[in-house]
Coordinates of C-alpha atoms and ligand atoms in Angstrom, one line a residue:
M1 CA -158.9 44.4 196.3
S2 CA -161.4 43.1 199.2
L3 CA -163.7 45.8 200.7
K4 CA -161.8 45.3 203.9
E5 CA -158.6 46.5 202.3
I6 CA -160.4 49.4 200.8
I7 CA -161.6 50.4 203.8
D8 CA -158.0 50.2 205.5
Q9 CA -156.6 52.5 202.7
L10 CA -159.1 55.3 203.3
P11 CA -158.1 58.2 205.4
D12 CA -159.3 58.1 209.1
G13 CA -162.6 59.9 209.3
A14 CA -162.9 59.8 205.6
E15 CA -165.3 62.5 204.1
E16 CA -168.5 61.6 202.1
A17 CA -166.7 62.0 198.5
F18 CA -163.9 59.6 199.5
V19 CA -166.3 56.8 200.7
E20 CA -168.6 57.4 197.8
R21 CA -165.9 57.1 195.2
E22 CA -163.7 54.3 196.8
F23 CA -166.0 52.3 198.9
T24 CA -169.5 52.3 197.7
P25 CA -169.0 51.3 193.9
A26 CA -166.8 48.3 195.2
F27 CA -169.6 47.4 197.7
I28 CA -172.4 47.5 195.1
Q29 CA -170.1 45.3 193.0
A30 CA -169.9 42.7 195.7
L31 CA -173.6 42.3 196.0
G32 CA -173.5 41.0 192.1
F33 CA -173.7 44.2 190.3
T34 CA -171.1 45.3 187.5
K35 CA -169.5 48.7 187.0
D36 CA -172.3 49.1 184.1
D37 CA -175.1 48.5 186.2
I38 CA -174.4 51.3 188.6
F39 CA -175.3 55.2 188.1
F40 CA -174.0 57.9 190.5
Q41 CA -176.3 60.5 191.5
F42 CA -179.7 58.9 190.4
P43 CA -182.6 61.3 190.0
T44 CA -185.3 59.6 192.3
G45 CA -187.8 62.2 191.7
A46 CA -187.3 63.2 195.4
G47 CA -183.9 64.3 195.2
P48 CA -180.5 62.6 193.8
V49 CA -179.5 59.4 195.6
D50 CA -175.7 58.8 195.7
H51 CA -175.8 55.4 193.8
A52 CA -178.6 53.4 191.9
A53 CA -178.1 49.8 190.6
G54 CA -180.1 48.1 187.9
K55 CA -179.6 45.0 185.7
S56 CA -178.5 45.7 182.4
T57 CA -180.8 44.4 179.8
E58 CA -180.7 43.6 175.9
N59 CA -182.1 47.5 175.7
G60 CA -179.0 48.5 177.0
R61 CA -176.6 48.9 180.2
F62 CA -178.3 50.4 183.2
I63 CA -175.7 53.2 183.1
D64 CA -177.0 54.4 179.9
T65 CA -180.7 53.5 180.1
R66 CA -181.2 54.3 183.8
R67 CA -184.5 52.3 183.6
D68 CA -185.9 50.2 186.4
P69 CA -183.5 50.9 189.2
Y70 CA -183.4 47.9 191.6
L71 CA -181.1 49.3 194.6
Y72 CA -180.2 52.7 195.9
V73 CA -177.3 53.3 198.3
E74 CA -177.0 56.5 200.2
T75 CA -173.5 57.1 201.5
K76 CA -172.3 59.4 204.1
G77 CA -168.8 60.2 205.4
Q78 CA -167.1 58.3 208.3
D79 CA -167.3 61.5 210.3
K80 CA -171.3 61.1 210.4
D81 CA -171.8 58.4 212.9
L82 CA -174.6 55.9 211.6
A83 CA -174.8 53.7 214.8
E84 CA -178.6 53.1 215.3
G85 CA -180.5 55.8 217.0
Q86 CA -177.7 58.3 216.5
K87 CA -178.9 61.7 214.9
E88 CA -177.1 61.3 211.9
Y89 CA -178.5 57.6 211.5
V90 CA -182.0 58.7 211.8
K91 CA -181.6 61.7 209.3
V92 CA -180.2 59.3 206.7
V93 CA -182.6 56.6 207.1
D94 CA -185.3 59.4 206.4
Q95 CA -183.4 60.5 203.3
L96 CA -183.1 56.9 202.0
K97 CA -187.0 56.5 202.6
R98 CA -187.7 59.7 200.7
Y99 CA -185.7 58.7 197.8
L100 CA -187.3 55.2 197.8
L101 CA -190.7 56.7 197.6
G102 CA -189.6 59.0 194.9
D103 CA -191.6 59.3 191.7
K104 CA -189.0 57.5 189.7
S105 CA -188.7 54.8 192.4
E106 CA -191.4 52.3 191.9
S107 CA -189.1 49.4 190.7
V108 CA -186.5 49.8 193.6
Q109 CA -186.7 46.8 195.8
W110 CA -183.9 47.6 198.1
G111 CA -182.2 50.4 200.0
I112 CA -178.9 50.5 201.7
I113 CA -177.3 53.1 203.8
T114 CA -173.5 53.1 204.7
N115 CA -170.4 55.3 205.7
S116 CA -168.1 52.2 205.3
L117 CA -168.1 51.8 209.1
H118 CA -171.9 50.8 209.3
A119 CA -174.1 49.4 206.6
Q120 CA -177.9 48.4 206.8
L121 CA -180.2 47.0 204.2
F122 CA -183.7 47.8 203.9
R123 CA -186.7 46.2 201.7
K124 CA -189.0 48.0 199.7
H125 CA -192.5 46.4 199.3
G126 CA -195.0 48.5 197.4
K127 CA -194.7 51.7 199.7
V128 CA -193.7 49.8 202.9
I129 CA -189.9 50.3 203.6
Y130 CA -188.7 48.3 206.5
P131 CA -185.0 47.4 207.5
V132 CA -184.1 43.6 206.9
T133 CA -180.8 43.9 209.0
P134 CA -179.8 45.7 212.0
C135 CA -177.4 48.5 211.1
L136 CA -174.3 46.3 211.2
E137 CA -170.7 47.4 212.0
C138 CA -168.3 46.9 208.9
S139 CA -165.7 44.8 210.9
D140 CA -165.9 42.2 208.1
P141 CA -167.3 44.3 205.3
D142 CA -166.9 41.4 202.8
G143 CA -168.9 39.2 205.2
I144 CA -171.7 41.7 205.3
A145 CA -171.7 42.1 201.6
R146 CA -172.2 38.2 201.4
K147 CA -174.9 38.7 203.8
F148 CA -176.9 41.5 201.9
R149 CA -176.3 39.5 198.7
E150 CA -178.1 36.4 200.0
R151 CA -180.9 38.5 201.4
M152 CA -181.4 40.1 198.2
N153 CA -181.4 36.8 196.3
I154 CA -184.2 35.7 197.7
V155 CA -187.2 38.5 197.2
P156 CA -190.0 37.5 199.3
R157 CA -193.3 38.1 197.6
G158 CA -195.2 38.9 200.6
L159 CA -195.4 41.5 203.3
T160 CA -196.6 40.4 206.9
I161 CA -198.7 42.9 208.7
A162 CA -199.9 42.6 212.3
I163 CA -202.8 44.4 213.4
Y164 CA -202.5 45.2 216.8
N165 CA -203.4 47.4 219.8
N166 CA -203.4 46.3 223.3
K167 CA -206.8 47.9 223.7
G168 CA -210.1 45.9 222.9
G169 CA -212.8 46.9 220.3
V170 CA -210.7 49.3 218.4
G171 CA -211.3 47.8 215.0
K172 CA -208.2 45.1 214.9
T173 CA -210.6 42.3 213.2
T174 CA -212.7 44.7 211.2
T175 CA -209.6 46.2 209.6
T176 CA -208.0 42.9 209.0
I177 CA -211.0 41.7 207.2
N178 CA -211.5 44.8 205.1
L179 CA -208.0 45.3 204.2
A180 CA -207.8 41.6 203.0
A181 CA -211.0 42.3 201.1
A182 CA -209.8 45.5 199.5
L183 CA -206.4 44.2 198.4
T184 CA -207.9 41.2 196.9
V185 CA -210.0 43.3 194.9
L186 CA -207.2 45.4 193.7
G187 CA -205.7 41.9 192.5
K188 CA -203.5 41.1 195.5
R189 CA -203.0 37.3 196.8
V190 CA -204.0 37.4 200.3
L191 CA -203.8 35.4 203.4
A192 CA -205.7 36.5 206.5
I193 CA -205.1 35.0 209.9
D194 CA -207.3 34.6 212.8
F195 CA -204.6 34.7 215.6
D196 CA -207.2 35.6 218.5
P197 CA -208.3 32.0 219.6
N198 CA -210.3 33.2 222.4
Q199 CA -212.7 35.4 220.3
Q200 CA -212.1 33.8 217.0
D201 CA -213.9 37.0 215.6
L202 CA -212.6 37.0 212.4
G203 CA -214.0 33.9 211.6
D204 CA -217.4 34.6 213.0
A205 CA -217.4 37.9 211.0
L206 CA -217.2 35.8 207.8
G207 CA -219.5 33.1 209.1
L208 CA -216.7 30.4 209.3
P209 CA -216.7 27.7 212.0
P210 CA -213.1 27.5 213.8
S211 CA -210.7 24.8 212.7
Q212 CA -210.4 21.7 214.2
G213 CA -206.9 21.6 215.6
Q214 CA -205.3 22.3 212.2
M215 CA -203.8 25.5 213.6
W216 CA -202.5 23.9 216.7
R217 CA -200.9 21.3 214.5
M218 CA -199.5 23.8 212.3
L219 CA -197.9 25.6 215.3
T220 CA -196.7 22.7 217.1
E221 CA -195.9 20.0 214.8
K222 CA -192.5 20.2 212.9
N223 CA -193.6 18.6 209.5
A224 CA -197.0 20.0 209.4
D225 CA -198.2 21.3 206.1
I226 CA -199.2 24.8 206.7
C227 CA -201.7 24.2 203.4
E228 CA -203.8 22.0 205.5
S229 CA -204.6 24.9 207.8
I230 CA -205.6 27.3 204.8
T231 CA -209.3 27.7 203.7
S232 CA -210.6 30.3 201.4
Y233 CA -213.4 32.9 201.6
E234 CA -215.2 33.6 198.4
Y235 CA -217.5 36.5 197.5
K236 CA -219.4 36.7 194.3
F237 CA -220.4 40.4 193.1
R238 CA -223.8 41.0 191.5
S239 CA -221.6 41.0 188.1
G240 CA -221.2 37.4 188.8
E241 CA -217.4 38.0 189.1
K242 CA -215.9 36.1 191.9
V243 CA -213.2 37.0 194.4
G244 CA -211.8 35.7 197.3
F245 CA -208.8 35.5 199.8
D246 CA -207.5 32.6 201.9
L247 CA -207.6 32.3 205.7
I248 CA -206.2 30.5 208.4
L249 CA -208.8 30.1 211.1
S250 CA -208.3 29.9 214.8
D251 CA -209.2 26.7 216.7
A252 CA -210.5 26.1 219.9
K253 CA -207.8 23.7 220.8
M254 CA -205.4 26.5 221.3
V255 CA -207.3 27.7 224.2
S256 CA -208.2 24.6 225.7
E257 CA -204.9 22.7 225.3
A258 CA -202.9 24.5 228.1
D259 CA -202.6 27.5 230.3
E260 CA -200.3 30.6 229.0
V261 CA -197.1 28.7 230.8
G262 CA -198.0 25.5 229.3
L263 CA -198.7 26.9 225.9
R264 CA -195.1 28.4 225.8
Q265 CA -193.7 25.0 226.0
Y266 CA -195.5 24.0 222.7
V267 CA -195.7 27.1 220.8
K268 CA -192.2 28.9 220.6
D269 CA -191.8 32.7 219.9
H270 CA -191.0 32.2 216.4
S271 CA -193.7 29.2 215.6
L272 CA -195.7 31.4 213.5
L273 CA -192.9 33.3 211.5
K274 CA -191.4 29.9 210.5
T275 CA -194.6 28.5 209.6
L276 CA -195.3 31.4 207.1
E277 CA -191.9 31.5 205.7
S278 CA -192.9 29.1 202.9
V279 CA -196.2 30.7 201.8
K280 CA -194.6 34.3 202.1
Q281 CA -191.9 33.7 199.7
T282 CA -193.9 32.7 196.8
K283 CA -197.8 32.6 197.3
Y284 CA -199.0 35.6 198.9
D285 CA -198.7 39.3 198.2
Y286 CA -199.9 40.1 201.9
I287 CA -200.3 38.2 205.1
L288 CA -202.6 40.2 207.5
I289 CA -202.8 38.8 211.2
D290 CA -205.5 39.7 213.4
V291 CA -204.1 39.9 216.9
P292 CA -205.7 39.7 220.3
P293 CA -205.9 42.7 222.8
N294 CA -203.2 41.6 225.2
W295 CA -199.6 41.1 225.4
R296 CA -199.5 37.3 225.9
V297 CA -198.3 34.3 223.8
F298 CA -200.4 34.7 220.7
S299 CA -200.2 38.5 220.3
Q300 CA -196.3 38.3 220.9
Q301 CA -195.9 35.6 218.4
A302 CA -198.1 37.7 215.8
V303 CA -195.8 40.5 216.1
Y304 CA -192.7 38.4 216.0
A305 CA -193.9 37.3 212.8
A306 CA -194.6 40.4 211.2
D307 CA -192.6 42.9 209.0
V308 CA -194.7 45.7 210.2
V309 CA -197.5 46.4 212.7
L310 CA -200.4 48.4 211.8
M311 CA -202.0 50.2 215.0
P312 CA -205.7 50.7 215.1
A313 CA -206.9 53.3 217.5
R314 CA -210.0 55.4 218.6
H315 CA -210.1 59.4 218.7
D316 CA -211.9 58.9 222.0
N317 CA -210.2 56.4 223.6
L318 CA -207.0 57.6 225.5
H319 CA -205.8 53.9 226.1
S320 CA -205.7 53.0 222.6
L321 CA -203.5 56.0 221.9
Q322 CA -201.3 55.3 224.7
N323 CA -201.0 51.7 224.0
A324 CA -200.2 52.3 220.5
G325 CA -197.3 54.6 221.7
M326 CA -196.3 51.7 224.2
A327 CA -196.3 49.4 221.2
V328 CA -193.6 51.3 219.5
T329 CA -191.5 52.2 222.7
D330 CA -191.7 49.0 224.6
L331 CA -193.3 46.2 222.8
L332 CA -191.7 46.2 219.5
P333 CA -188.3 46.6 220.6
E334 CA -188.8 43.6 223.0
I335 CA -189.6 41.6 219.8
Q336 CA -186.9 43.3 217.7
K337 CA -184.4 42.1 220.3
G338 CA -185.6 38.6 220.0
R339 CA -185.6 38.4 216.4
R340 CA -182.1 40.0 216.4
R341 CA -180.8 37.2 218.5
S342 CA -182.3 34.2 216.9
F343 CA -182.2 35.2 213.3
G344 CA -180.0 38.1 213.1
D345 CA -182.7 40.4 211.3
A346 CA -184.1 43.6 212.2
G347 CA -187.6 42.5 213.3
P348 CA -190.9 44.0 212.9
I349 CA -191.3 48.1 212.8
P350 CA -194.6 50.2 213.4
L351 CA -196.5 51.2 210.3
V352 CA -198.8 53.8 211.3
V353 CA -201.7 54.4 213.8
L354 CA -204.8 54.0 212.1
F355 CA -207.8 56.1 213.6
N356 CA -210.8 53.7 213.1
S357 CA -214.4 54.3 213.5
H358 CA -213.7 58.2 213.1
P359 CA -216.5 60.3 213.1
S360 CA -217.1 62.6 210.1
K361 CA -217.2 65.8 212.5
I362 CA -215.6 65.9 215.8
S363 CA -216.5 69.0 218.3
P364 CA -213.6 71.4 218.7
S365 CA -213.5 70.5 222.4
L366 CA -213.0 66.8 221.7
S367 CA -210.6 67.5 218.9
E368 CA -208.7 69.6 221.3
I369 CA -208.4 67.1 224.0
M370 CA -207.5 64.2 221.7
H371 CA -204.6 66.4 220.0
K372 CA -203.5 67.2 223.5
A373 CA -203.5 63.5 224.6
I374 CA -201.6 62.8 221.4
E375 CA -198.9 65.2 222.0
Q376 CA -198.6 63.9 225.6
V377 CA -198.0 60.3 224.2
I378 CA -195.5 61.9 221.8
K379 CA -193.7 63.4 224.8
D380 CA -193.8 60.3 226.9
G381 CA -192.3 58.3 223.9
K382 CA -189.3 61.1 223.5
K383 CA -188.2 60.7 227.2
K384 CA -187.8 56.8 226.0
G385 CA -185.8 58.1 222.9
F386 CA -188.5 57.6 220.4
N387 CA -189.9 59.7 217.9
L388 CA -194.0 59.0 217.6
R389 CA -194.9 61.9 215.8
P390 CA -194.7 60.0 212.2
Y391 CA -197.0 57.2 213.4
F392 CA -199.8 59.7 214.5
Y393 CA -199.2 62.5 212.0
P394 CA -197.5 60.8 209.0
K395 CA -197.8 64.0 207.0
W396 CA -196.0 66.0 209.4
T397 CA -192.7 67.8 208.0
K398 CA -190.0 69.8 209.1
G399 CA -191.3 72.8 207.5
R400 CA -195.1 71.9 208.0
R401 CA -197.1 71.1 211.0
D402 CA -199.8 69.0 209.6
F403 CA -202.3 67.3 212.0
E404 CA -203.7 65.0 209.5
M405 CA -204.2 61.3 210.8
V406 CA -204.8 58.1 209.2
K407 CA -208.5 57.5 209.3
I408 CA -211.1 55.0 208.6
R409 CA -214.3 56.5 209.2
Y410 CA -217.3 55.1 211.2
M411 CA -219.8 53.6 208.5
A412 CA -223.1 51.7 209.2
N413 CA -222.0 49.5 206.3
I414 CA -219.0 48.4 208.2
A415 CA -220.7 48.0 211.6
K416 CA -223.5 45.8 209.9
A417 CA -221.2 43.5 207.8
D418 CA -220.6 41.2 211.0
F419 CA -224.2 40.4 210.9
L420 CA -224.2 39.8 207.0
H421 CA -220.9 37.6 207.3
T422 CA -219.5 39.6 204.3
P423 CA -216.7 42.2 204.5
A424 CA -217.9 45.6 203.9
A425 CA -215.2 46.2 201.3
F426 CA -216.6 43.6 199.2
C427 CA -220.4 44.7 199.8
S428 CA -220.1 48.5 200.0
K429 CA -218.5 50.8 197.5
V430 CA -218.1 53.7 199.9
A431 CA -216.4 51.3 202.5
F432 CA -214.1 49.8 199.7
Q433 CA -213.2 53.4 198.7
Q434 CA -212.1 54.1 202.4
Y435 CA -209.8 51.0 202.5
R436 CA -208.6 51.6 199.0
K437 CA -207.5 55.2 199.9
F438 CA -205.4 53.8 203.0
I439 CA -203.8 51.0 200.7
K440 CA -202.8 53.5 197.9
D441 CA -201.4 56.1 200.6
Y442 CA -199.4 53.7 202.6
L443 CA -199.2 50.2 200.9
L444 CA -199.4 50.3 197.1
W445 CA -198.0 52.6 194.2
G446 CA -200.4 53.6 191.5
Ligands
ATP501 N1 -215.2 51.9 210.9 C1 -216.2 51.3 211.3 N2 -217.2 51.6 211.3 C2 -218.3 51.2 212.0 N3 -218.2 50.0 212.9 C3 -217.0 49.7 213.2 C4 -215.9 50.0 212.4 N4 -214.6 49.7 212.7 C5 -215.1 48.7 213.8 N5 -216.5 48.6 213.8 C6 -217.2 47.9 214.7 O1 -216.8 47.9 216.0 C7 -216.8 46.9 216.9 C8 -215.4 46.3 217.2 O2 -214.4 46.1 216.2 P1 -213.7 45.0 216.2 O3 -214.3 43.7 216.6 O4 -213.0 45.0 214.9 O5 -212.7 45.6 217.2 P2 -211.2 44.6 217.6 O6 -210.1 45.6 218.2 O7 -211.1 43.5 216.9 O8 -211.9 44.1 219.0 P3 -211.0 42.9 220.2 O9 -210.0 43.9 220.8 O10 -212.2 42.6 220.9 O11 -210.5 41.8 219.1 C9 -217.3 45.7 215.7 O12 -218.9 45.5 216.1 C10 -217.3 46.5 214.5 O13 -218.5 46.0 213.8
MG502 MG1 -210.9 41.5 217.4

């Protein structure tokens, strides 16, 4: 029986138990799993998810071993409206995310929510969960299962993170460099991109000269090979051990070639996204993009190419807080629309606001002003239909008002690193520990 026929046979407004029994197992099988690959009410370590699926191996059937789940599906009844933005939708996405981050979920790569009328596919890369498709109406459920299956057949190795805030000087370049360095030390393959051709700070900070038109060619010529634009940065520890990450450096041709209008003729919205496709699939675990402090062609393209956007800000700079809010409520939705129109995917989502250059102590009065300002930004977001709280206070839960922010402290070693042309996360243990903590909290398991 087709999925469409199964749905047609469900009673109108079918309750969760019906959908869960009749539709979801058939849907999971349409994704390429067998009955033996599916387990009902799987304990995730953060509560039971309705269905988990995993491949059976020589050690036994997944239904018996329940080892290394690969996919979670959380089902709701048709009486719950799962159209994007609806209350129930927000609730079930939160629920799925909780399960995907449960203690028993490290191996899980994909998550799905459905009530048989809507379905949405999510990817989990390390600890980062982002939507791969919009929440789709199931007018053609068999087609949707085919689409999800196609997406799940290609598991991209890399996660693309744009580091963006419209405000200048908040630590975008510093964050890009040090995350690249810290991830490298943690054994990850990293590509860092200087996508701020006006300043070229990333290359400068590493003591590397800008490229000579390679990036321009990469973005504007159809058959240009991205590998021609990639260079590497290497660091030698005192022990003699060498580590390094790859780089795409800016080039002056990108600013000298044309003005904003002219640039848009050569460099399309999707140019960077398309360029990175091949290396993202197989070569890198993380692609980090340093974005300029404006909302013009390069920043828009960088965000367009991203899976998630990390937003550095400063506790003492109101604009940087407001801009982070604006990125979530206005700028990202604009890019998401473009990605949906052109590629049918969901587009980039915000990760968190990273309070950079944070002092170890803030006076009570400044702290009060800052939290008040954040509350105002959250209020403004609410008026536009967005909940900004999780980005400013990720540890806040329904039962616990937790004002803890995500921070990288001010450190002389970080400020100094530019002059030494060496990422602080390579040459200072304490700096490395700070970035490592962020990485362990938000990007990587273990
Ligand atoms: N955690 C930190 N501790 C000490 N100094 C820092 C820290 N983060 C950034 N800085 C310093 O602050 C300055 C601005 O940082 P950075 O260049 O990374 O900001 P930016 O957002 O990329 O700026 P722009 O918008 O101009 O591109 C630099 O001199 C950098 O060394
Ligand atoms: Mg910068």
